[in-house]
Amino acid sequence: MRLTILSFITLVFLTSCSDKQNISSEMYIGTYRIMDQMVPYPFIIQQKKDTIYLYNNKGNSIDKITNTSINKNKSLNFQEKHLKITQKEDDEFLAFDLLDTTNFKTFKNGKPSPKNSAKFKKIKSENKLDLQKVKKEIGKFIWKYDVVEDENSNPNNDLEIEKLFYFKNDSLNIITNYYYQGLKTISEYETKSYNFFVIDSIYFLSLQKESSNPQPIYQIVRYDSNKIELRDFSSRVSKNIIFHKESISVIDYTELAKNSSIYSNCFDGYQGEYYFGDDVTFNKGNEYIINYVNENIPKNETNSGYLIVHFNINCSGKVGNFGLIQMNRDFKATAFSKEFVNHTINKVSKLEEFPASNSQLERLNYKDVHAFLMFKINNGKIVDVCP
């Protein structure tokens, strides 16, 4: 009798465990494709029981297939994506879309290139959120993010960069402020679409532009009335980023936006270098730049050295996304006066005679380029610039 009861309990226990395993769900978020370019790949894959679901950047299930596992060399053949698993680890995998020959380049022998694969990272539920409360409250405030730079950022040692976010009903408005030694030098403004969604108690914030300009999906880790914590998967090492509630009013924010220059990359995933493809040097030449920046230059600077302003040139020839590096004549770190730096960066931001940039190389797909101007300074005056 005792053996019969024990056997029954064991059977119930094993059945219970089996049921839990069957209903368990594994979630993978698309981080980026192309290992050395990190173009966002905004899709989510969920494995649940014997079905694998594919979600887009708005959290909509766009396809599903019957499959029991995600393993190396296996293919997940959705209707519009045939994802060949080229590498598989416990918490991530690389997938190559066999149907997308434009964005997924093969080797010459036609085999998938792991470098050009898309990376998916396993994620798990963090904190339970009231998503309706988040949607209702988030648009009432302005949120500040002190930028944590990574491989997607332009070279920068000396500028402090903050972003101010305003989640309107129909758009996300972003002001980027650049500070040097506490002085705001310039501000940029752009808008994107956004969406909040939840899949199996995991919460997401996704950004959207045109389909040809993919934007990342963030996992929402936690939210309260003063702070939003997100997990950012857009660089090689995922990181948590925090938006803090800012004291500025919506009215004041709107005024700041009006007084900021409008700038946006045409393709946020990757910027080429100025020396790729066609010549994207300044149309009027370096002599013009020297004379232009020296106009009304502050007289309080007496140091000598090099001031390097990094920036992007977008497909319309506009300038934005700044970085700053300063060196003395021995190429060691130095600091010019805030007035001198503010003047120089403002002058560069107003240059409008750069040619529009678009990739002319099949192996490098970009619409914007990273460029820089290295000013040689002698006793507070610009005497040369390169490239």
Coordinates of C-alpha atoms in Angstrom, one line a residue:
M1 CA 0.0 0.0 0.0
R2 CA 2.8 2.4 1.0
L3 CA 4.6 1.5 -2.2
T4 CA 1.5 2.2 -4.3
I5 CA 1.0 5.6 -2.7
L6 CA 4.7 6.5 -3.2
S7 CA 4.5 5.4 -6.8
F8 CA 1.4 7.6 -7.3
I9 CA 3.1 10.6 -5.7
T10 CA 6.2 10.1 -7.8
L11 CA 4.1 9.9 -11.0
V12 CA 2.2 13.1 -10.1
F13 CA 5.5 14.9 -9.3
L14 CA 7.1 13.8 -12.6
T15 CA 4.0 14.8 -14.6
S16 CA 4.0 18.2 -12.9
C17 CA 7.6 18.8 -13.7
S18 CA 7.0 17.7 -17.3
D19 CA 4.1 20.1 -17.6
K20 CA 6.2 23.0 -16.3
Q21 CA 9.0 22.2 -18.8
N22 CA 6.5 22.0 -21.6
I23 CA 4.9 25.4 -20.9
S24 CA 8.3 27.1 -20.2
S25 CA 9.3 29.9 -22.6
E26 CA 12.7 31.0 -23.8
M27 CA 13.0 34.5 -25.3
Y28 CA 15.7 35.8 -27.5
I29 CA 16.1 39.5 -28.5
G30 CA 17.7 40.5 -31.8
T31 CA 20.6 42.8 -31.0
Y32 CA 22.5 43.6 -34.2
R33 CA 23.7 42.1 -37.4
I34 CA 27.3 42.3 -38.9
M35 CA 29.8 42.0 -36.1
D36 CA 32.0 44.9 -37.0
Q37 CA 29.1 47.3 -37.9
M38 CA 26.4 46.5 -35.4
V39 CA 23.3 47.4 -37.5
P40 CA 20.2 46.9 -35.3
Y41 CA 18.2 43.8 -35.9
P42 CA 14.9 44.5 -34.2
F43 CA 13.2 41.0 -33.9
I44 CA 12.3 38.7 -31.1
I45 CA 12.3 34.9 -31.1
Q46 CA 10.3 33.0 -28.6
Q47 CA 10.5 29.2 -28.1
K48 CA 7.4 27.9 -26.3
K49 CA 6.5 24.2 -26.2
D50 CA 7.0 22.9 -29.7
T51 CA 6.4 26.2 -31.4
I52 CA 8.9 29.0 -32.2
Y53 CA 7.4 32.5 -32.7
L54 CA 8.9 35.5 -34.5
Y55 CA 7.9 39.0 -33.4
N56 CA 8.6 42.3 -35.0
N57 CA 9.8 45.6 -33.4
K58 CA 6.2 46.4 -32.3
G59 CA 5.7 43.2 -30.5
N60 CA 3.4 41.7 -33.1
S61 CA 3.7 38.0 -33.8
I62 CA 4.5 37.9 -37.5
D63 CA 5.1 34.1 -38.0
K64 CA 5.4 30.8 -36.1
I65 CA 6.8 27.4 -37.0
T66 CA 6.6 24.0 -35.4
N67 CA 10.0 23.2 -33.9
T68 CA 11.4 21.9 -30.7
S69 CA 14.8 23.4 -30.4
I70 CA 17.2 26.1 -31.5
N71 CA 20.5 24.4 -32.3
K72 CA 23.7 25.0 -34.3
N73 CA 23.3 24.3 -38.1
K74 CA 19.5 24.1 -37.7
S75 CA 17.3 26.4 -39.8
L76 CA 14.2 28.2 -38.5
N77 CA 12.3 28.5 -41.8
F78 CA 9.7 31.2 -41.3
Q79 CA 7.8 32.3 -44.3
E80 CA 9.9 35.4 -45.0
K81 CA 13.0 34.5 -43.1
H82 CA 15.1 31.3 -43.2
L83 CA 17.4 31.7 -40.2
K84 CA 20.3 29.4 -40.3
I85 CA 21.9 29.0 -36.8
T86 CA 25.6 29.4 -37.4
Q87 CA 26.7 29.5 -33.7
K88 CA 24.9 28.6 -30.5
E89 CA 25.8 29.2 -26.9
D90 CA 23.8 28.8 -23.7
D91 CA 22.5 32.4 -23.7
E92 CA 22.9 33.5 -27.3
F93 CA 23.1 32.4 -30.9
L94 CA 24.0 33.8 -34.4
A95 CA 21.5 33.4 -37.2
F96 CA 22.0 34.0 -41.0
D97 CA 19.0 34.8 -43.1
L98 CA 19.3 32.7 -46.2
L99 CA 16.5 34.6 -48.0
D100 CA 18.0 38.1 -47.4
T101 CA 20.9 38.3 -49.8
T102 CA 21.1 42.1 -49.6
N103 CA 21.8 42.4 -45.9
F104 CA 23.4 39.0 -45.2
K105 CA 26.5 38.6 -47.3
T106 CA 27.9 35.1 -47.9
F107 CA 31.4 33.9 -48.5
K108 CA 32.5 33.5 -52.2
N109 CA 31.5 29.8 -52.0
G110 CA 28.0 30.8 -51.0
K111 CA 28.2 29.7 -47.4
P112 CA 26.9 31.9 -44.6
S113 CA 29.5 34.3 -43.1
P114 CA 29.3 34.3 -39.3
K115 CA 30.5 37.9 -39.3
N116 CA 27.4 38.9 -41.2
S117 CA 25.0 37.0 -39.0
A118 CA 22.5 38.5 -36.7
K119 CA 23.1 38.1 -32.9
F120 CA 20.2 37.0 -30.6
K121 CA 20.6 37.3 -26.8
K122 CA 18.5 35.3 -24.3
I123 CA 16.6 37.4 -21.9
K124 CA 14.4 36.8 -18.9
S125 CA 11.6 38.5 -17.0
E126 CA 12.9 41.0 -14.4
N127 CA 10.2 43.0 -12.5
K128 CA 6.5 42.9 -12.9
L129 CA 5.3 46.2 -14.4
D130 CA 2.0 47.9 -14.8
L131 CA 2.5 48.7 -18.5
Q132 CA -0.7 50.8 -18.7
K133 CA 0.6 52.9 -15.9
V134 CA 3.9 53.4 -17.7
K135 CA 2.1 54.4 -20.9
K136 CA -0.1 56.8 -19.0
E137 CA 2.6 58.5 -16.9
I138 CA 5.6 58.6 -19.1
G139 CA 4.4 61.3 -21.4
K140 CA 3.7 63.7 -18.5
F141 CA 7.4 64.3 -17.8
I142 CA 10.8 65.0 -19.5
W143 CA 13.4 62.3 -19.0
K144 CA 17.2 62.8 -19.0
Y145 CA 19.8 60.2 -20.0
D146 CA 23.5 60.9 -19.4
V147 CA 24.9 59.1 -22.4
V148 CA 27.0 56.0 -21.8
E149 CA 29.2 55.8 -24.8
D150 CA 30.1 52.6 -26.6
E151 CA 31.2 51.3 -30.0
N152 CA 28.3 53.1 -31.7
S153 CA 29.5 56.5 -30.5
N154 CA 32.0 58.9 -32.2
P155 CA 35.4 59.3 -30.5
N156 CA 35.0 61.6 -27.5
N157 CA 37.1 62.3 -24.4
D158 CA 36.0 65.8 -23.4
L159 CA 32.3 66.4 -24.1
E160 CA 29.6 65.5 -21.7
I161 CA 26.5 64.4 -23.6
E162 CA 23.0 64.2 -22.3
K163 CA 19.7 63.4 -24.1
L164 CA 16.3 64.7 -23.1
F165 CA 13.3 62.6 -24.0
Y166 CA 9.7 63.6 -24.4
F167 CA 7.3 60.7 -25.1
K168 CA 4.4 62.3 -26.9
N169 CA 1.4 60.3 -28.0
D170 CA 2.6 60.0 -31.6
S171 CA 6.4 60.4 -31.4
L172 CA 9.5 60.4 -29.2
N173 CA 11.2 63.8 -29.3
I174 CA 14.9 63.8 -28.5
I175 CA 17.2 66.7 -27.7
T176 CA 20.9 66.0 -27.5
N177 CA 22.9 68.5 -25.4
Y178 CA 26.7 68.7 -25.6
Y179 CA 28.6 70.2 -22.6
Y180 CA 32.2 71.2 -22.2
Q181 CA 33.3 72.1 -18.7
G182 CA 29.7 72.7 -17.7
L183 CA 29.0 75.0 -20.6
K184 CA 26.4 73.9 -23.1
T185 CA 27.9 74.2 -26.6
I186 CA 25.2 73.0 -29.0
S187 CA 21.9 71.1 -29.0
E188 CA 20.4 68.8 -31.6
Y189 CA 16.8 67.7 -32.1
E190 CA 15.2 64.7 -33.8
T191 CA 12.0 62.6 -33.6
K192 CA 11.3 58.9 -33.8
S193 CA 8.3 56.7 -33.4
Y194 CA 8.2 54.4 -30.4
N195 CA 6.2 51.5 -28.9
F196 CA 5.7 49.7 -25.6
F197 CA 4.8 46.1 -25.5
V198 CA 4.9 42.9 -23.4
I199 CA 5.6 39.3 -24.3
D200 CA 5.2 36.7 -21.5
S201 CA 5.9 39.2 -18.7
I202 CA 8.9 40.7 -20.4
Y203 CA 8.5 44.4 -21.2
F204 CA 9.9 46.2 -24.1
L205 CA 10.5 49.7 -25.5
S206 CA 11.1 49.8 -29.2
L207 CA 12.1 52.7 -31.4
Q208 CA 11.1 53.0 -35.1
K209 CA 12.1 55.0 -38.2
E210 CA 11.8 54.0 -41.8
S211 CA 12.1 50.2 -42.4
S212 CA 15.4 50.9 -44.2
N213 CA 16.7 52.5 -41.0
P214 CA 16.2 49.9 -38.2
Q215 CA 16.2 51.0 -34.6
P216 CA 16.9 48.9 -31.5
I217 CA 14.6 47.2 -29.0
Y218 CA 15.2 47.8 -25.3
Q219 CA 14.1 45.6 -22.4
I220 CA 12.4 47.6 -19.7
V221 CA 14.0 46.4 -16.4
R222 CA 12.1 48.6 -14.0
Y223 CA 10.0 51.8 -13.8
D224 CA 8.9 54.2 -11.2
S225 CA 7.7 57.8 -11.2
N226 CA 11.3 59.1 -11.1
K227 CA 13.3 56.5 -13.1
I228 CA 13.2 54.2 -16.1
E229 CA 15.8 51.5 -16.3
L230 CA 16.4 49.8 -19.7
R231 CA 18.7 47.1 -20.9
D232 CA 20.5 48.1 -24.1
F233 CA 21.6 45.4 -26.4
S234 CA 22.9 47.6 -29.3
S235 CA 26.6 47.2 -28.6
R236 CA 28.9 44.2 -28.1
V237 CA 28.4 44.2 -24.3
S238 CA 24.8 44.8 -23.2
K239 CA 24.4 47.4 -20.5
N240 CA 21.7 49.0 -18.4
I241 CA 20.9 52.6 -19.0
I242 CA 18.8 54.9 -16.8
F243 CA 16.4 57.7 -17.7
H244 CA 15.8 60.1 -14.8
K245 CA 12.8 62.4 -14.5
E246 CA 13.9 65.9 -15.2
S247 CA 12.5 69.0 -13.6
I248 CA 12.1 70.9 -16.9
S249 CA 8.5 71.5 -18.0
V250 CA 7.1 70.3 -21.3
I251 CA 6.6 74.0 -22.4
D252 CA 10.3 74.8 -21.7
Y253 CA 11.3 71.6 -23.5
T254 CA 9.3 72.7 -26.6
E255 CA 11.2 76.0 -26.5
L256 CA 14.5 74.2 -26.3
A257 CA 13.6 72.1 -29.3
K258 CA 12.8 75.2 -31.3
N259 CA 16.3 76.6 -30.6
S260 CA 18.1 73.3 -31.4
S261 CA 19.5 72.4 -34.8
I262 CA 17.7 69.6 -36.5
Y263 CA 20.0 66.6 -37.1
S264 CA 19.4 62.9 -37.6
N265 CA 21.5 60.1 -39.2
C266 CA 20.0 58.8 -42.3
F267 CA 21.1 55.3 -41.3
D268 CA 21.7 54.8 -37.6
G269 CA 23.2 51.4 -37.8
Y270 CA 26.6 52.2 -39.3
Q271 CA 28.6 55.3 -40.5
G272 CA 31.4 54.9 -43.0
E273 CA 34.6 56.8 -42.8
Y274 CA 35.2 60.0 -44.8
Y275 CA 37.9 58.3 -46.9
F276 CA 35.6 55.6 -48.2
G277 CA 34.0 56.0 -51.7
D278 CA 33.6 59.5 -53.0
D279 CA 35.5 62.4 -51.5
V280 CA 33.5 64.0 -48.7
T281 CA 35.9 66.7 -47.7
F282 CA 34.6 70.2 -47.4
N283 CA 33.7 71.7 -50.8
K284 CA 35.3 75.1 -50.2
G285 CA 38.6 73.7 -48.9
N286 CA 40.5 73.9 -45.6
E287 CA 41.7 77.4 -46.1
Y288 CA 38.1 78.6 -45.9
I289 CA 37.5 76.6 -42.7
I290 CA 40.6 78.1 -41.1
N291 CA 39.5 81.7 -41.9
Y292 CA 35.9 81.0 -41.0
V293 CA 36.7 79.5 -37.5
N294 CA 39.2 82.2 -36.8
E295 CA 36.6 84.9 -37.2
N296 CA 35.8 86.4 -33.8
I297 CA 37.7 83.7 -32.1
P298 CA 38.1 84.3 -28.3
K299 CA 41.2 86.1 -27.3
N300 CA 41.6 84.5 -23.9
E301 CA 43.2 81.3 -25.2
T302 CA 47.0 81.2 -25.2
N303 CA 47.7 77.5 -25.3
S304 CA 49.0 75.5 -28.3
G305 CA 48.2 72.0 -29.4
Y306 CA 45.5 70.2 -31.3
L307 CA 41.7 70.3 -31.0
I308 CA 39.9 67.5 -32.8
V309 CA 36.2 67.8 -33.5
H310 CA 34.5 64.5 -34.5
F311 CA 31.1 64.4 -36.2
N312 CA 28.9 62.7 -38.7
I313 CA 27.9 64.0 -42.1
N314 CA 24.5 62.6 -43.1
C315 CA 23.1 61.9 -46.5
S316 CA 21.9 65.5 -46.8
G317 CA 25.3 67.0 -46.1
K318 CA 24.3 68.1 -42.6
V319 CA 26.7 67.8 -39.6
G320 CA 25.9 66.3 -36.1
N321 CA 26.8 63.7 -33.5
F322 CA 29.8 65.4 -32.0
G323 CA 32.8 64.2 -30.1
L324 CA 35.9 66.1 -28.9
I325 CA 39.6 65.2 -28.2
Q326 CA 42.2 67.7 -27.2
M327 CA 46.0 67.3 -27.2
N328 CA 49.1 69.4 -26.6
R329 CA 52.1 69.5 -28.9
D330 CA 53.4 66.3 -27.3
F331 CA 50.1 64.6 -28.2
K332 CA 49.1 64.3 -24.5
A333 CA 45.7 65.2 -23.1
T334 CA 45.1 68.9 -22.5
A335 CA 42.2 71.3 -22.1
F336 CA 41.6 74.6 -24.0
S337 CA 39.3 77.2 -22.5
K338 CA 35.5 76.6 -22.5
E339 CA 35.0 79.8 -24.6
F340 CA 37.5 78.6 -27.2
V341 CA 36.1 75.1 -27.5
N342 CA 32.5 76.5 -27.6
H343 CA 33.3 78.8 -30.4
T344 CA 35.1 76.2 -32.5
I345 CA 32.4 73.5 -32.2
N346 CA 29.6 76.0 -32.9
K347 CA 31.5 77.1 -36.0
V348 CA 31.9 73.5 -37.2
S349 CA 28.3 72.8 -36.6
K350 CA 27.3 75.5 -39.0
L351 CA 29.4 74.3 -41.9
E352 CA 27.0 73.5 -44.8
E353 CA 29.3 72.8 -47.7
F354 CA 30.0 69.1 -47.1
P355 CA 28.8 66.8 -50.0
A356 CA 26.0 64.4 -49.2
S357 CA 27.3 60.9 -48.4
N358 CA 26.1 57.5 -49.6
S359 CA 28.0 54.3 -49.9
Q360 CA 29.5 53.6 -53.3
L361 CA 30.9 50.3 -52.1
E362 CA 29.0 47.1 -52.3
R363 CA 30.8 45.7 -49.3
L364 CA 30.0 48.7 -47.1
N365 CA 26.4 49.8 -46.8
Y366 CA 26.1 53.3 -45.3
K367 CA 24.4 56.6 -45.8
D368 CA 26.3 58.8 -43.4
V369 CA 30.0 59.1 -42.7
H370 CA 32.1 59.7 -39.6
A371 CA 34.5 62.6 -40.2
F372 CA 36.8 64.9 -38.1
L373 CA 38.6 68.2 -38.3
M374 CA 41.9 68.4 -36.5
F375 CA 42.7 72.0 -35.8
K376 CA 46.4 72.9 -35.1
I377 CA 46.5 75.8 -32.6
N378 CA 49.4 78.1 -32.0
N379 CA 49.0 80.5 -29.1
G380 CA 45.2 80.5 -29.3
K381 CA 44.9 80.8 -33.0
I382 CA 44.1 78.2 -35.6
V383 CA 47.0 77.9 -38.1
D384 CA 46.2 74.6 -39.9
V385 CA 43.5 72.0 -40.2
C386 CA 43.4 68.4 -41.5
P387 CA 42.4 66.2 -43.2

